[in-house]
Amino acid sequence: MTTSRAPLTRTDLAGLLTEAAQSVSGILTAEYPTAPSRSYLHPVLGALAAGPRVVDELSDRLEEFVAAEPRPTTPAGLFTLASYAATLGWLTESLAELTTAVDRICTRAGIPTEPRDPAVTAPDDKGFDFSFNALELAAIRTAAEAAGLAPDDYVAVLSESLLAASRITDDCMEISSSLLEDAAYVLDEATDHISVGDGPGSLPTLVRSLLARMETAR
């Protein structure tokens, strides 16, 4: 069922993108209570809990945007639609990667605390320097004991959790900033003569970023 509405102005369209940017950035400040036995998951639990809610919220808004009458047909409206759809696609993919990482962390945390084969279980600690002082080592031992893990196992799963949190943070920040760029374009520059060629203003920032990511992944 469709609902009638007045055609959305450029201000309305920019507002949709700005609100989406705020929703996405809000994922990074979400908190989730973490039991001491699962403290190594604290860096990712907020995003893991809030992310799906944001996806559902954005999906509902996009459905309303497309279903309402009149449907977006102006260049500015279609530009906004493309940006919004790209947001959903990118965020959904990022959250799927986060979920996979958390599953991997949980599986690893269940490994018995016994001598391990470093070639098999060494953490991906690229970008982290594990040099701890005495106070930090004491804190790690305490947290590891509460989690039922050996200290080195605890550091391993915590490092994976931090890396996963870093990745979702980077994605959410890029999505949010791209949405704000698109909102500014729609509000300040977009008219019925938005470029549809190959220039930098022809596609939303999010779409161009996604295409670049796909090209890099090949």
Tab-separated table of C-alpha atoms in Angstrom:
chain	number	residue	atom	x	y	z
A	1	MET	CA	0.000	0.000	0.000
A	2	THR	CA	1.343	3.415	-0.928
A	3	THR	CA	0.746	6.708	0.823
A	4	SER	CA	0.501	10.110	-0.768
A	5	ARG	CA	2.824	12.925	0.172
A	6	ALA	CA	4.063	16.196	-1.150
A	7	PRO	CA	7.209	15.862	-3.283
A	8	LEU	CA	10.291	15.885	-1.074
A	9	THR	CA	12.371	19.023	-1.267
A	10	ARG	CA	16.150	18.996	-1.445
A	11	THR	CA	16.137	19.912	2.253
A	12	ASP	CA	13.954	16.876	2.983
A	13	LEU	CA	16.256	14.598	0.988
A	14	ALA	CA	19.359	15.934	2.689
A	15	GLY	CA	17.628	15.421	6.031
A	16	LEU	CA	17.055	11.749	5.239
A	17	LEU	CA	20.751	11.260	4.548
A	18	THR	CA	21.809	13.246	7.609
A	19	GLU	CA	19.542	11.199	9.870
A	20	ALA	CA	20.955	8.003	8.378
A	21	ALA	CA	24.490	9.258	9.066
A	22	GLN	CA	23.570	9.922	12.695
A	23	SER	CA	22.052	6.453	13.038
A	24	VAL	CA	25.147	4.777	11.642
A	25	SER	CA	27.549	6.784	13.797
A	26	GLY	CA	25.396	5.934	16.805
A	27	ILE	CA	26.439	2.291	16.422
A	28	LEU	CA	29.910	3.256	17.602
A	29	THR	CA	28.716	4.710	20.899
A	30	ALA	CA	26.285	1.915	21.746
A	31	GLU	CA	26.948	0.142	25.026
A	32	TYR	CA	26.123	-3.412	25.971
A	33	PRO	CA	26.578	-4.934	29.439
A	34	THR	CA	29.439	-7.415	29.425
A	35	ALA	CA	29.894	-10.077	32.069
A	36	PRO	CA	33.424	-10.493	33.461
A	37	SER	CA	33.483	-13.983	31.966
A	38	ARG	CA	33.108	-12.421	28.514
A	39	SER	CA	35.095	-9.218	28.992
A	40	TYR	CA	37.173	-9.929	25.880
A	41	LEU	CA	34.003	-9.305	23.823
A	42	HIS	CA	33.366	-5.861	25.285
A	43	PRO	CA	34.915	-3.965	22.303
A	44	VAL	CA	32.395	-5.490	19.867
A	45	LEU	CA	29.194	-6.164	21.800
A	46	GLY	CA	27.823	-2.618	21.516
A	47	ALA	CA	28.084	-2.588	17.724
A	48	LEU	CA	26.890	-6.185	17.500
A	49	ALA	CA	23.736	-5.311	19.454
A	50	ALA	CA	23.012	-1.908	17.900
A	51	GLY	CA	23.954	-2.650	14.294
A	52	PRO	CA	20.998	-4.872	13.354
A	53	ARG	CA	18.559	-2.379	14.873
A	54	VAL	CA	20.019	0.380	12.720
A	55	VAL	CA	19.793	-1.812	9.612
A	56	ASP	CA	16.115	-2.513	10.352
A	57	GLU	CA	15.471	1.183	10.950
A	58	LEU	CA	17.148	2.229	7.707
A	59	SER	CA	15.385	-0.553	5.788
A	60	ASP	CA	11.991	0.696	7.018
A	61	ARG	CA	12.839	4.279	6.058
A	62	LEU	CA	14.027	3.210	2.620
A	63	GLU	CA	10.848	1.191	2.049
A	64	GLU	CA	8.732	4.186	3.033
A	65	PHE	CA	10.808	6.437	0.784
A	66	VAL	CA	10.332	4.178	-2.234
A	67	ALA	CA	6.713	3.159	-1.603
A	68	ALA	CA	5.225	6.580	-0.951
A	69	GLU	CA	3.666	8.590	-3.760
A	70	PRO	CA	5.050	10.325	-5.655
A	71	ARG	CA	8.044	8.030	-5.976
A	72	PRO	CA	11.483	9.681	-6.259
A	73	THR	CA	12.026	10.457	-9.924
A	74	THR	CA	14.048	13.679	-9.907
A	75	PRO	CA	17.835	13.482	-10.179
A	76	ALA	CA	18.135	14.673	-6.571
A	77	GLY	CA	15.667	12.038	-5.395
A	78	LEU	CA	17.369	9.248	-7.313
A	79	PHE	CA	20.770	10.428	-6.052
A	80	THR	CA	19.446	10.191	-2.482
A	81	LEU	CA	17.923	6.775	-3.138
A	82	ALA	CA	21.229	5.442	-4.472
A	83	SER	CA	23.113	6.777	-1.447
A	84	TYR	CA	20.607	5.272	0.975
A	85	ALA	CA	20.637	1.886	-0.753
A	86	ALA	CA	24.438	1.859	-0.760
A	87	THR	CA	24.399	2.600	2.956
A	88	LEU	CA	22.233	-0.418	3.646
A	89	GLY	CA	24.347	-2.698	1.498
A	90	TRP	CA	27.650	-1.596	2.977
A	91	LEU	CA	26.434	-1.630	6.588
A	92	THR	CA	24.828	-5.048	6.199
A	93	GLU	CA	28.056	-6.456	4.781
A	94	SER	CA	30.134	-4.910	7.571
A	95	LEU	CA	27.859	-6.321	10.260
A	96	ALA	CA	28.002	-9.762	8.652
A	97	GLU	CA	31.803	-9.587	8.823
A	98	LEU	CA	31.583	-8.497	12.466
A	99	THR	CA	29.274	-11.402	13.287
A	100	THR	CA	31.669	-13.834	11.637
A	101	ALA	CA	34.566	-12.381	13.617
A	102	VAL	CA	32.646	-12.685	16.898
A	103	ASP	CA	31.733	-16.291	16.100
A	104	ARG	CA	35.410	-16.987	15.482
A	105	ILE	CA	36.376	-15.316	18.762
A	106	CYS	CA	33.808	-17.308	20.708
A	107	THR	CA	34.999	-20.532	19.115
A	108	ARG	CA	38.568	-19.704	19.985
A	109	ALA	CA	37.675	-18.811	23.557
A	110	GLY	CA	36.331	-22.346	23.953
A	111	ILE	CA	39.711	-23.883	23.127
A	112	PRO	CA	41.095	-25.726	26.207
A	113	THR	CA	43.811	-23.745	27.958
A	114	GLU	CA	46.704	-26.049	27.165
A	115	PRO	CA	49.885	-25.709	25.078
A	116	ARG	CA	48.985	-24.629	21.570
A	117	ASP	CA	50.553	-24.867	18.165
A	118	PRO	CA	51.578	-21.246	17.395
A	119	ALA	CA	51.305	-21.925	13.666
A	120	VAL	CA	47.621	-22.689	14.114
A	121	THR	CA	46.452	-20.372	16.874
A	122	ALA	CA	48.666	-17.298	16.733
A	123	PRO	CA	46.448	-14.211	16.817
A	124	ASP	CA	46.290	-11.748	13.976
A	125	ASP	CA	47.860	-8.942	15.994
A	126	LYS	CA	48.914	-6.736	13.116
A	127	GLY	CA	48.798	-3.133	14.234
A	128	PHE	CA	48.942	-3.926	17.955
A	129	ASP	CA	51.981	-3.831	20.202
A	130	PHE	CA	51.594	-6.224	23.096
A	131	SER	CA	54.087	-4.725	25.510
A	132	PHE	CA	52.537	-4.707	28.962
A	133	ASN	CA	53.747	-3.199	32.191
A	134	ALA	CA	53.322	-4.887	35.560
A	135	LEU	CA	49.929	-3.310	36.283
A	136	GLU	CA	48.596	-4.264	32.862
A	137	LEU	CA	49.856	-7.828	33.249
A	138	ALA	CA	48.107	-8.082	36.620
A	139	ALA	CA	44.876	-6.793	35.075
A	140	ILE	CA	45.159	-9.286	32.217
A	141	ARG	CA	45.675	-12.164	34.628
A	142	THR	CA	42.639	-11.098	36.646
A	143	ALA	CA	40.447	-10.727	33.535
A	144	ALA	CA	41.722	-14.021	32.123
A	145	GLU	CA	40.932	-15.833	35.349
A	146	ALA	CA	37.383	-14.433	35.359
A	147	ALA	CA	36.978	-15.587	31.751
A	148	GLY	CA	38.363	-19.021	32.464
A	149	LEU	CA	41.253	-18.563	30.046
A	150	ALA	CA	44.995	-18.640	30.252
A	151	PRO	CA	46.499	-15.121	30.006
A	152	ASP	CA	47.939	-15.712	26.530
A	153	ASP	CA	44.601	-17.081	25.295
A	154	TYR	CA	42.847	-14.064	26.782
A	155	VAL	CA	45.184	-11.646	25.026
A	156	ALA	CA	44.654	-13.541	21.766
A	157	VAL	CA	40.855	-13.323	21.813
A	158	LEU	CA	40.913	-9.752	23.106
A	159	SER	CA	43.220	-8.738	20.254
A	160	GLU	CA	40.848	-10.279	17.719
A	161	SER	CA	37.972	-8.446	19.364
A	162	LEU	CA	39.842	-5.140	19.176
A	163	LEU	CA	40.662	-5.717	15.523
A	164	ALA	CA	37.018	-6.506	14.730
A	165	ALA	CA	35.951	-3.374	16.593
A	166	SER	CA	38.480	-1.340	14.638
A	167	ARG	CA	37.119	-2.609	11.329
A	168	ILE	CA	33.467	-1.892	12.114
A	169	THR	CA	34.486	1.523	13.457
A	170	ASP	CA	36.307	2.373	10.232
A	171	ASP	CA	33.345	1.240	8.133
A	172	CYS	CA	30.753	3.134	10.167
A	173	MET	CA	32.850	6.306	10.145
A	174	GLU	CA	33.317	6.128	6.373
A	175	ILE	CA	29.624	5.389	5.781
A	176	SER	CA	28.553	8.232	8.058
A	177	SER	CA	30.955	10.776	6.582
A	178	SER	CA	29.976	9.769	3.033
A	179	LEU	CA	26.302	10.204	3.869
A	180	LEU	CA	27.025	13.691	5.180
A	181	GLU	CA	28.937	14.520	1.991
A	182	ASP	CA	26.000	13.308	-0.083
A	183	ALA	CA	23.572	15.308	2.062
A	184	ALA	CA	25.644	18.442	1.559
A	185	TYR	CA	25.726	17.823	-2.193
A	186	VAL	CA	21.974	17.354	-2.393
A	187	LEU	CA	21.308	20.413	-0.245
A	188	ASP	CA	23.868	22.831	-1.622
A	189	GLU	CA	24.485	21.771	-5.206
A	190	ALA	CA	21.909	19.273	-6.412
A	191	THR	CA	19.274	20.567	-8.776
A	192	ASP	CA	17.269	19.030	-11.562
A	193	HIS	CA	20.508	19.152	-13.524
A	194	ILE	CA	22.607	16.813	-11.338
A	195	SER	CA	25.332	15.312	-13.479
A	196	VAL	CA	24.706	11.745	-14.631
A	197	GLY	CA	28.006	11.308	-16.428
A	198	ASP	CA	31.355	9.990	-15.243
A	199	GLY	CA	32.428	12.991	-13.189
A	200	PRO	CA	32.988	12.949	-9.406
A	201	GLY	CA	29.557	14.398	-8.742
A	202	SER	CA	27.690	11.896	-10.899
A	203	LEU	CA	27.370	9.223	-8.213
A	204	PRO	CA	26.866	9.448	-4.458
A	205	THR	CA	30.054	9.276	-2.399
A	206	LEU	CA	28.912	5.961	-0.914
A	207	VAL	CA	28.381	4.386	-4.309
A	208	ARG	CA	31.800	5.502	-5.524
A	209	SER	CA	33.407	4.218	-2.311
A	210	LEU	CA	31.690	0.859	-2.696
A	211	LEU	CA	32.832	0.560	-6.295
A	212	ALA	CA	36.380	1.371	-5.215
A	213	ARG	CA	36.233	-1.289	-2.497
A	214	MET	CA	34.963	-3.869	-4.966
A	215	GLU	CA	37.758	-2.993	-7.381
A	216	THR	CA	40.363	-3.318	-4.609
A	217	ALA	CA	38.958	-6.698	-3.525
A	218	ARG	CA	39.405	-8.216	-6.990
